PDB file of C-alpha atoms in Angstrom:
ATOM      1  CA  MET A 129      -0.252 -18.799 -21.046  1.00 35.00           C
ATOM      2  CA  LYS A 130       2.840 -19.329 -23.222  1.00 35.00           C
ATOM      3  CA  ASN A 131       0.918 -18.505 -26.387  1.00 33.00           C
ATOM      4  CA  PHE A 132       0.416 -14.961 -25.145  1.00 30.00           C
ATOM      5  CA  ASN A 133       3.974 -14.094 -24.138  1.00 32.00           C
ATOM      6  CA  TYR A 134       4.445 -12.062 -27.292  1.00 32.00           C
ATOM      7  CA  ILE A 135       3.917  -8.514 -28.375  1.00 38.00           C
ATOM      8  CA  ILE A 136       3.015  -7.496 -31.899  1.00 37.00           C
ATOM      9  CA  LYS A 137       4.742  -4.376 -33.190  1.00 38.00           C
ATOM     10  CA  ILE A 138       3.349  -2.885 -36.377  1.00 36.00           C
ATOM     11  CA  ASN A 139       5.519  -0.916 -38.767  1.00 36.00           C
ATOM     12  CA  PHE A 140       3.149   1.864 -39.837  1.00 34.00           C
ATOM     13  CA  LEU A 141       5.593   3.456 -42.248  1.00 32.00           C
ATOM     14  CA  LYS A 142       4.586   0.965 -44.939  1.00 35.00           C
ATOM     15  CA  ASN A 143       0.864   0.759 -44.325  1.00 35.00           C
ATOM     16  CA  CYS A 144       1.191  -1.704 -41.457  1.00 35.00           C
ATOM     17  CA  LYS A 145       2.229  -4.594 -43.680  1.00 35.00           C
ATOM     18  CA  LYS A 146       5.310  -5.602 -41.720  1.00 35.00           C
ATOM     19  CA  ILE A 147       4.778  -7.354 -38.421  1.00 35.00           C
ATOM     20  CA  LYS A 148       7.571  -7.930 -35.945  1.00 39.00           C
ATOM     21  CA  ILE A 149       7.223 -10.330 -33.022  1.00 37.00           C
ATOM     22  CA  TYR A 150       9.108  -9.689 -29.809  1.00 38.00           C
ATOM     23  CA  LYS A 151       9.335 -11.987 -26.828  1.00 41.00           C
ATOM     24  CA  LYS A 152       7.921 -10.726 -23.574  1.00 43.00           C
ATOM     25  CA  SER A 153      11.406 -10.920 -22.049  1.00 42.00           C
ATOM     26  CA  PHE A 154      12.211  -7.493 -23.505  1.00 41.00           C
ATOM     27  CA  PHE A 155      10.439  -6.075 -20.427  1.00 44.00           C
ATOM     28  CA  ASN A 156      13.429  -7.147 -18.362  1.00 46.00           C
ATOM     29  CA  PHE A 157      15.656  -4.470 -19.861  1.00 41.00           C
ATOM     30  CA  PHE A 158      13.150  -1.964 -21.197  1.00 43.00           C
ATOM     31  CA  PHE A 159      11.954  -0.951 -17.737  1.00 45.00           C
ATOM     32  CA  LYS A 160      13.974  -0.458 -14.582  1.00 43.00           C
ATOM     33  CA  LYS A 161      12.600  -1.287 -11.161  1.00 38.00           C
ATOM     34  CA  LYS A 162      13.979   1.956  -9.751  1.00 44.00           C
ATOM     35  CA  ASN A 163      11.281   3.974 -11.428  1.00 79.00           C
ATOM     36  CA  PHE A 164       8.004   3.277  -9.616  1.00 86.00           C
ATOM     37  CA  PHE A 165       5.778   4.581 -12.380  1.00 90.00           C
ATOM     38  CA  LEU A 166       7.424   2.659 -15.207  1.00 89.00           C
ATOM     39  CA  ASN A 167       7.380  -0.443 -13.043  1.00 91.00           C
ATOM     40  CA  PHE A 168       3.682   0.230 -12.441  1.00 94.00           C
ATOM     41  CA  ILE A 169       3.111   0.288 -16.217  1.00 94.00           C
ATOM     42  CA  LEU A 170       5.077  -2.940 -16.515  1.00 93.00           C
ATOM     43  CA  ASN A 171       2.782  -4.606 -13.982  1.00 95.00           C
ATOM     44  CA  ILE A 172      -0.297  -3.432 -15.898  1.00 96.00           C
ATOM     45  CA  LYS A 173       1.124  -4.958 -19.063  1.00 95.00           C
ATOM     46  CA  LYS A 174       1.816  -8.221 -17.261  1.00 95.00           C
ATOM     47  CA  TYR A 175      -1.727  -8.247 -15.874  1.00 96.00           C
ATOM     48  CA  PHE A 176      -3.277  -7.994 -19.329  1.00 96.00           C
ATOM     49  CA  LEU A 177      -0.840 -10.463 -20.876  1.00 95.00           C
ATOM     50  CA  ASN A 178      -1.679 -12.956 -18.139  1.00 95.00           C
ATOM     51  CA  ASN A 179      -5.364 -12.515 -19.014  1.00 95.00           C
ATOM     52  CA  LYS A 180      -4.705 -13.642 -22.597  1.00 94.00           C
ATOM     53  CA  PHE A 181      -4.516 -10.189 -24.185  1.00 95.00           C
ATOM     54  CA  VAL A 182      -2.079  -9.407 -26.988  1.00 93.00           C
ATOM     55  CA  GLN A 183      -0.297  -6.051 -26.961  1.00 93.00           C
ATOM     56  CA  LEU A 184      -0.092  -3.767 -29.978  1.00 90.00           C
ATOM     57  CA  LEU A 185       2.482  -0.986 -30.125  1.00 86.00           C
ATOM     58  CA  SER A 186       1.729   2.168 -32.096  1.00 83.00           C
ATOM     59  CA  LYS A 187       3.385   5.486 -32.821  1.00 84.00           C
ATOM     60  CA  GLU A 188       2.469   8.660 -30.984  1.00 89.00           C
ATOM     61  CA  LEU A 189       2.507  10.821 -34.132  1.00 88.00           C
ATOM     62  CA  GLU A 190      -0.817  10.049 -35.806  1.00 88.00           C
ATOM     63  CA  ILE A 191      -2.760  11.160 -38.862  1.00 86.00           C
ATOM     64  CA  ASN A 192      -6.085  12.897 -38.447  1.00 83.00           C
ATOM     65  CA  ASN A 193      -8.229  10.097 -39.906  1.00 84.00           C
ATOM     66  CA  PHE A 194      -7.016   7.410 -37.522  1.00 87.00           C
ATOM     67  CA  ASN A 195      -7.240   9.699 -34.503  1.00 85.00           C
ATOM     68  CA  TYR A 196     -10.714  11.048 -35.310  1.00 85.00           C
ATOM     69  CA  TYR A 197     -12.611  10.075 -38.464  1.00 84.00           C
ATOM     70  CA  TYR A 198     -12.202   6.267 -38.426  1.00 85.00           C
ATOM     71  CA  LEU A 199     -13.237   6.295 -34.756  1.00 88.00           C
ATOM     72  CA  ASN A 200     -16.550   7.909 -35.726  1.00 86.00           C
ATOM     73  CA  ILE A 201     -15.409  11.298 -34.389  1.00 84.00           C
ATOM     74  CA  LYS A 202     -16.735  13.603 -37.065  1.00 75.00           C
ATOM     75  CA  LYS A 203     -14.362  16.530 -36.918  1.00 63.00           C
ATOM     76  CA  LYS A 204     -11.214  17.796 -38.569  1.00 56.00           C
ATOM     77  CA  TYR A 205      -8.070  19.001 -36.897  1.00 50.00           C
ATOM     78  CA  ASN A 206      -8.838  20.428 -33.479  1.00 58.00           C
ATOM     79  CA  TYR A 207      -5.863  22.681 -32.780  1.00 58.00           C
ATOM     80  CA  ASN A 208      -7.178  23.567 -29.337  1.00 67.00           C
ATOM     81  CA  GLU A 209      -7.231  19.940 -28.212  1.00 73.00           C
ATOM     82  CA  THR A 210      -3.768  18.626 -28.943  1.00 74.00           C
ATOM     83  CA  PHE A 211      -0.348  19.376 -30.418  1.00 79.00           C
ATOM     84  CA  TYR A 212       0.369  19.060 -34.108  1.00 76.00           C
ATOM     85  CA  THR A 213       2.771  19.323 -37.024  1.00 77.00           C
ATOM     86  CA  LYS A 214       1.961  20.377 -40.573  1.00 76.00           C
ATOM     87  CA  LYS A 215       0.531  16.990 -41.548  1.00 80.00           C
ATOM     88  CA  ASN A 216       0.103  15.029 -38.313  1.00 85.00           C
ATOM     89  CA  ILE A 217      -1.050  15.382 -34.737  1.00 84.00           C
ATOM     90  CA  LEU A 218       0.141  13.902 -31.473  1.00 87.00           C
ATOM     91  CA  ARG A 219      -2.532  11.334 -30.686  1.00 89.00           C
ATOM     92  CA  THR A 220      -5.193  12.311 -28.159  1.00 87.00           C
ATOM     93  CA  HIS A 221      -5.923   8.677 -27.236  1.00 89.00           C
ATOM     94  CA  THR A 222      -4.463   5.228 -27.755  1.00 90.00           C
ATOM     95  CA  SER A 223      -7.747   4.134 -29.380  1.00 90.00           C
ATOM     96  CA  SER A 224      -6.300   5.074 -32.758  1.00 86.00           C
ATOM     97  CA  ILE A 225      -4.725   1.599 -32.797  1.00 87.00           C
ATOM     98  CA  GLN A 226      -8.139  -0.019 -33.359  1.00 89.00           C
ATOM     99  CA  ASN A 227      -8.466   0.866 -37.017  1.00 86.00           C
ATOM    100  CA  ARG A 228      -4.797   0.128 -37.644  1.00 86.00           C
ATOM    101  CA  PHE A 229      -5.599  -3.391 -36.512  1.00 89.00           C
ATOM    102  CA  PHE A 230      -8.954  -3.769 -38.304  1.00 87.00           C
ATOM    103  CA  LYS A 231      -7.501  -2.683 -41.653  1.00 82.00           C
ATOM    104  CA  ASN A 232      -4.837  -5.385 -41.528  1.00 81.00           C
ATOM    105  CA  PHE A 233      -6.374  -8.288 -39.634  1.00 78.00           C
ATOM    106  CA  LYS A 234      -9.746  -9.996 -39.933  1.00 72.00           C
ATOM    107  CA  SER A 235      -9.706 -11.953 -36.704  1.00 75.00           C
ATOM    108  CA  LYS A 236     -13.137 -12.853 -35.313  1.00 77.00           C
ATOM    109  CA  LYS A 237     -11.924 -13.561 -31.802  1.00 85.00           C
ATOM    110  CA  ILE A 238      -9.043 -11.731 -30.131  1.00 90.00           C
ATOM    111  CA  LYS A 239      -8.210  -9.596 -27.096  1.00 94.00           C
ATOM    112  CA  ILE A 240      -5.973  -6.580 -27.742  1.00 94.00           C
ATOM    113  CA  PHE A 241      -4.504  -3.869 -25.539  1.00 96.00           C
ATOM    114  CA  ASN A 242      -2.266  -0.882 -26.144  1.00 94.00           C
ATOM    115  CA  ILE A 243      -0.615   1.396 -23.603  1.00 95.00           C
ATOM    116  CA  GLY A 244       1.337   4.577 -24.210  1.00 93.00           C
ATOM    117  CA  LYS A 245       1.576   8.343 -24.043  1.00 92.00           C
ATOM    118  CA  VAL A 246      -1.203  10.608 -25.324  1.00 92.00           C
ATOM    119  CA  TYR A 247      -1.331  14.383 -25.639  1.00 90.00           C
ATOM    120  CA  ARG A 248      -3.999  16.967 -24.809  1.00 87.00           C
ATOM    121  CA  LYS A 249      -3.970  20.626 -23.887  1.00 82.00           C
ATOM    122  CA  ASP A 250      -5.102  20.056 -20.293  1.00 80.00           C
ATOM    123  CA  ASN A 251      -3.364  21.039 -17.086  1.00 78.00           C
ATOM    124  CA  ASP A 252      -4.916  21.007 -13.601  1.00 78.00           C
ATOM    125  CA  LYS A 253      -5.004  18.849 -10.451  1.00 78.00           C
ATOM    126  CA  THR A 254      -6.225  15.758 -12.309  1.00 81.00           C
ATOM    127  CA  HIS A 255      -5.093  16.484 -15.905  1.00 84.00           C
ATOM    128  CA  LEU A 256      -1.725  16.705 -17.631  1.00 88.00           C
ATOM    129  CA  PRO A 257      -0.818  17.674 -21.216  1.00 89.00           C
ATOM    130  CA  ILE A 258       1.061  14.349 -21.539  1.00 89.00           C
ATOM    131  CA  PHE A 259      -0.167  11.221 -19.804  1.00 91.00           C
ATOM    132  CA  PHE A 260      -0.359   7.452 -20.189  1.00 95.00           C
ATOM    133  CA  GLN A 261      -3.508   5.735 -21.337  1.00 95.00           C
ATOM    134  CA  LEU A 262      -4.398   2.075 -21.725  1.00 96.00           C
ATOM    135  CA  ASP A 263      -6.788   1.087 -24.497  1.00 95.00           C
ATOM    136  CA  PHE A 264      -8.245  -2.386 -24.942  1.00 96.00           C
ATOM    137  CA  PHE A 265     -10.742  -4.064 -27.211  1.00 94.00           C
ATOM    138  CA  ILE A 266     -12.194  -7.552 -27.351  1.00 95.00           C
ATOM    139  CA  ILE A 267     -13.556  -9.104 -30.535  1.00 92.00           C
ATOM    140  CA  LYS A 268     -16.052 -11.842 -29.778  1.00 87.00           C
ATOM    141  CA  LYS A 269     -19.493 -13.000 -30.927  1.00 81.00           C
ATOM    142  CA  ASN A 270     -21.241 -12.909 -27.561  1.00 84.00           C
ATOM    143  CA  ILE A 271     -20.111 -10.158 -25.210  1.00 84.00           C
ATOM    144  CA  ILE A 272     -21.658  -9.559 -21.808  1.00 86.00           C
ATOM    145  CA  ILE A 273     -20.999  -6.061 -20.464  1.00 89.00           C
ATOM    146  CA  LYS A 274     -21.325  -7.218 -16.845  1.00 90.00           C
ATOM    147  CA  LYS A 275     -18.411  -9.618 -17.317  1.00 92.00           C
ATOM    148  CA  ILE A 276     -16.231  -6.823 -18.704  1.00 94.00           C
ATOM    149  CA  LEU A 277     -17.186  -4.615 -15.759  1.00 94.00           C
ATOM    150  CA  TYR A 278     -16.298  -7.435 -13.371  1.00 95.00           C
ATOM    151  CA  PHE A 279     -12.915  -7.875 -15.101  1.00 96.00           C
ATOM    152  CA  LEU A 280     -12.174  -4.139 -14.804  1.00 96.00           C
ATOM    153  CA  LEU A 281     -13.155  -4.059 -11.124  1.00 96.00           C
ATOM    154  CA  LYS A 282     -10.815  -6.992 -10.467  1.00 96.00           C
ATOM    155  CA  PHE A 283      -8.110  -5.109 -12.357  1.00 97.00           C
ATOM    156  CA  ILE A 284      -8.574  -1.996 -10.196  1.00 96.00           C
ATOM    157  CA  SER A 285      -8.692  -4.061  -6.981  1.00 96.00           C
ATOM    158  CA  PHE A 286      -5.479  -5.836  -7.930  1.00 96.00           C
ATOM    159  CA  PHE A 287      -3.577  -2.532  -7.969  1.00 96.00           C
ATOM    160  CA  ILE A 288      -5.354  -0.502  -5.284  1.00 94.00           C
ATOM    161  CA  LYS A 289      -5.256  -3.462  -2.868  1.00 91.00           C
ATOM    162  CA  LYS A 290      -7.948  -2.074  -0.581  1.00 91.00           C
ATOM    163  CA  LYS A 291     -11.655  -1.329  -0.559  1.00 92.00           C
ATOM    164  CA  PHE A 292     -12.764   1.561  -2.746  1.00 94.00           C
ATOM    165  CA  ILE A 293     -15.983   3.380  -3.515  1.00 95.00           C
ATOM    166  CA  PHE A 294     -17.002   3.608  -7.150  1.00 95.00           C
ATOM    167  CA  LYS A 295     -19.944   4.563  -9.301  1.00 95.00           C
ATOM    168  CA  ILE A 296     -20.818   3.809 -12.900  1.00 94.00           C
ATOM    169  CA  ARG A 297     -22.756   6.124 -15.171  1.00 94.00           C
ATOM    170  CA  LYS A 298     -23.951   6.130 -18.733  1.00 93.00           C
ATOM    171  CA  VAL A 299     -22.147   8.548 -21.039  1.00 93.00           C
ATOM    172  CA  HIS A 300     -21.829   9.238 -24.752  1.00 90.00           C
ATOM    173  CA  PHE A 301     -18.745   8.308 -26.741  1.00 90.00           C
ATOM    174  CA  PRO A 302     -18.775   8.516 -30.561  1.00 89.00           C
ATOM    175  CA  PHE A 303     -16.724   5.316 -30.861  1.00 91.00           C
ATOM    176  CA  THR A 304     -18.885   3.125 -28.597  1.00 93.00           C
ATOM    177  CA  ILE A 305     -22.545   2.482 -27.877  1.00 89.00           C
ATOM    178  CA  ILE A 306     -24.019   1.639 -24.453  1.00 87.00           C
ATOM    179  CA  SER A 307     -21.046   3.605 -23.103  1.00 93.00           C
ATOM    180  CA  ILE A 308     -20.184   3.495 -19.409  1.00 94.00           C
ATOM    181  CA  GLU A 309     -17.726   5.421 -17.254  1.00 95.00           C
ATOM    182  CA  LEU A 310     -16.415   4.329 -13.871  1.00 96.00           C
ATOM    183  CA  ASP A 311     -15.492   6.909 -11.232  1.00 96.00           C
ATOM    184  CA  ILE A 312     -13.545   6.318  -8.007  1.00 96.00           C
ATOM    185  CA  TYR A 313     -14.205   8.344  -4.867  1.00 96.00           C
ATOM    186  CA  TYR A 314     -10.817   9.805  -4.017  1.00 95.00           C
ATOM    187  CA  ASN A 315      -9.763  12.842  -1.967  1.00 91.00           C
ATOM    188  CA  LYS A 316     -13.415  13.740  -1.310  1.00 92.00           C
ATOM    189  CA  ASN A 317     -14.126  13.941  -5.044  1.00 93.00           C
ATOM    190  CA  TRP A 318     -15.233  11.639  -7.838  1.00 95.00           C
ATOM    191  CA  LEU A 319     -12.335  10.885 -10.150  1.00 95.00           C
ATOM    192  CA  GLU A 320     -13.022   9.493 -13.616  1.00 95.00           C
ATOM    193  CA  LEU A 321     -10.812   6.437 -14.084  1.00 96.00           C
ATOM    194  CA  LEU A 322     -12.020   4.452 -17.089  1.00 96.00           C
ATOM    195  CA  GLY A 323     -14.695   4.109 -19.736  1.00 96.00           C
ATOM    196  CA  PHE A 324     -15.893   1.295 -22.000  1.00 96.00           C
ATOM    197  CA  GLY A 325     -18.721   0.211 -24.264  1.00 95.00           C
ATOM    198  CA  LEU A 326     -19.713  -1.796 -27.328  1.00 94.00           C
ATOM    199  CA  ILE A 327     -17.725  -0.724 -30.383  1.00 94.00           C
ATOM    200  CA  ASN A 328     -19.798   1.473 -32.690  1.00 93.00           C
ATOM    201  CA  ASN A 329     -20.899  -0.370 -35.845  1.00 91.00           C
ATOM    202  CA  ASN A 330     -19.690   2.546 -37.978  1.00 90.00           C
ATOM    203  CA  ILE A 331     -16.102   1.621 -37.095  1.00 90.00           C
ATOM    204  CA  PHE A 332     -16.596  -1.906 -38.385  1.00 89.00           C
ATOM    205  CA  ILE A 333     -18.408  -0.672 -41.496  1.00 87.00           C
ATOM    206  CA  ASN A 334     -15.533   1.724 -42.281  1.00 83.00           C
ATOM    207  CA  ASN A 335     -13.245  -1.303 -42.297  1.00 83.00           C
ATOM    208  CA  LYS A 336     -15.669  -3.526 -44.233  1.00 84.00           C
ATOM    209  CA  ILE A 337     -15.888  -6.125 -41.492  1.00 84.00           C
ATOM    210  CA  TYR A 338     -18.986  -7.444 -39.772  1.00 84.00           C
ATOM    211  CA  ILE A 339     -18.167  -8.497 -36.238  1.00 87.00           C
ATOM    212  CA  LYS A 340     -18.911  -7.325 -32.715  1.00 89.00           C
ATOM    213  CA  GLY A 341     -16.642  -6.075 -30.001  1.00 92.00           C
ATOM    214  CA  ILE A 342     -16.183  -4.049 -26.863  1.00 95.00           C
ATOM    215  CA  ALA A 343     -13.564  -1.363 -26.205  1.00 96.00           C
ATOM    216  CA  GLY A 344     -12.415   0.715 -23.274  1.00 96.00           C
ATOM    217  CA  GLY A 345      -9.724   2.981 -21.923  1.00 95.00           C
ATOM    218  CA  VAL A 346      -8.030   3.478 -18.534  1.00 97.00           C
ATOM    219  CA  GLY A 347      -6.204   6.530 -17.217  1.00 95.00           C
ATOM    220  CA  VAL A 348      -2.921   4.995 -16.033  1.00 96.00           C
ATOM    221  CA  ASP A 349      -1.647   8.139 -14.303  1.00 95.00           C
ATOM    222  CA  ARG A 350      -4.867   8.460 -12.303  1.00 94.00           C
ATOM    223  CA  LEU A 351      -4.748   4.841 -11.208  1.00 96.00           C
ATOM    224  CA  PHE A 352      -1.153   5.368 -10.067  1.00 95.00           C
ATOM    225  CA  MET A 353      -2.242   8.560  -8.301  1.00 94.00           C
ATOM    226  CA  ILE A 354      -4.864   6.616  -6.327  1.00 95.00           C
ATOM    227  CA  CYS A 355      -2.566   3.699  -5.515  1.00 94.00           C
ATOM    228  CA  TYR A 356       0.176   5.948  -4.135  1.00 92.00           C
ATOM    229  CA  LYS A 357      -2.218   8.440  -2.485  1.00 92.00           C
ATOM    230  CA  LEU A 358      -0.975  11.470  -4.412  1.00 92.00           C
ATOM    231  CA  LYS A 359      -2.779  14.783  -4.062  1.00 91.00           C
ATOM    232  CA  TYR A 360      -1.969  16.151  -7.520  1.00 90.00           C
ATOM    233  CA  ILE A 361      -1.461  14.165 -10.694  1.00 89.00           C
ATOM    234  CA  LYS A 362       1.763  16.028 -11.552  1.00 88.00           C
ATOM    235  CA  GLU A 363       3.340  14.309  -8.531  1.00 89.00           C
ATOM    236  CA  VAL A 364       3.403  11.137 -10.625  1.00 89.00           C
ATOM    237  CA  TYR A 365       6.418  12.577 -12.458  1.00 84.00           C
ATOM    238  CA  ASP A 366       8.065  14.452  -9.579  1.00 75.00           C
TER     239      ASP A 366
END
């Protein structure tokens, strides 16, 4: 596992050409054990690193193309969805890292994850305008969706540490095909926790690469909410 104790940080200010490598030990001072939620995020990072994933770090202020167009989301600025400046928006998902990676690396086999804050104009019992999201993608020739589902169920079980009721359903995402969402039965309601699917070929074509992959995203705040039996998601930050 020593080969995966590193995190790649991309400097986007100069078109992602500079790569900095940091040892995993930076976790020891970046997060404090006193904060349950940040420690929870730390444990998620460790889980993925121990499963041979490499972490990418990206900025929260994103340009429209990487947040929407390159992910096969055919729309311009959506001012009702997120927060923005004159030229940029605050990212609505961590998936924007995918094209940053594809435009600079041509790896045919790699496992990547990214975790950080995203921004949307939502606010109710299960939504917040700022929340943490984990995005992952796996580049590999032969991908079996059942194996990815099994990995994600093991991931959920590792943190919930008890039996849980779940359902999977087919959905439509512009950035994946054969898209699936997983819901957890919690507080007498179905709570959407994660989604994944095969990466849409249009994303690879936009980057002039011809490979296959699978991508997904997990709502970190919601997983924390379930683990600590919180009634409202805002209690995560109380």
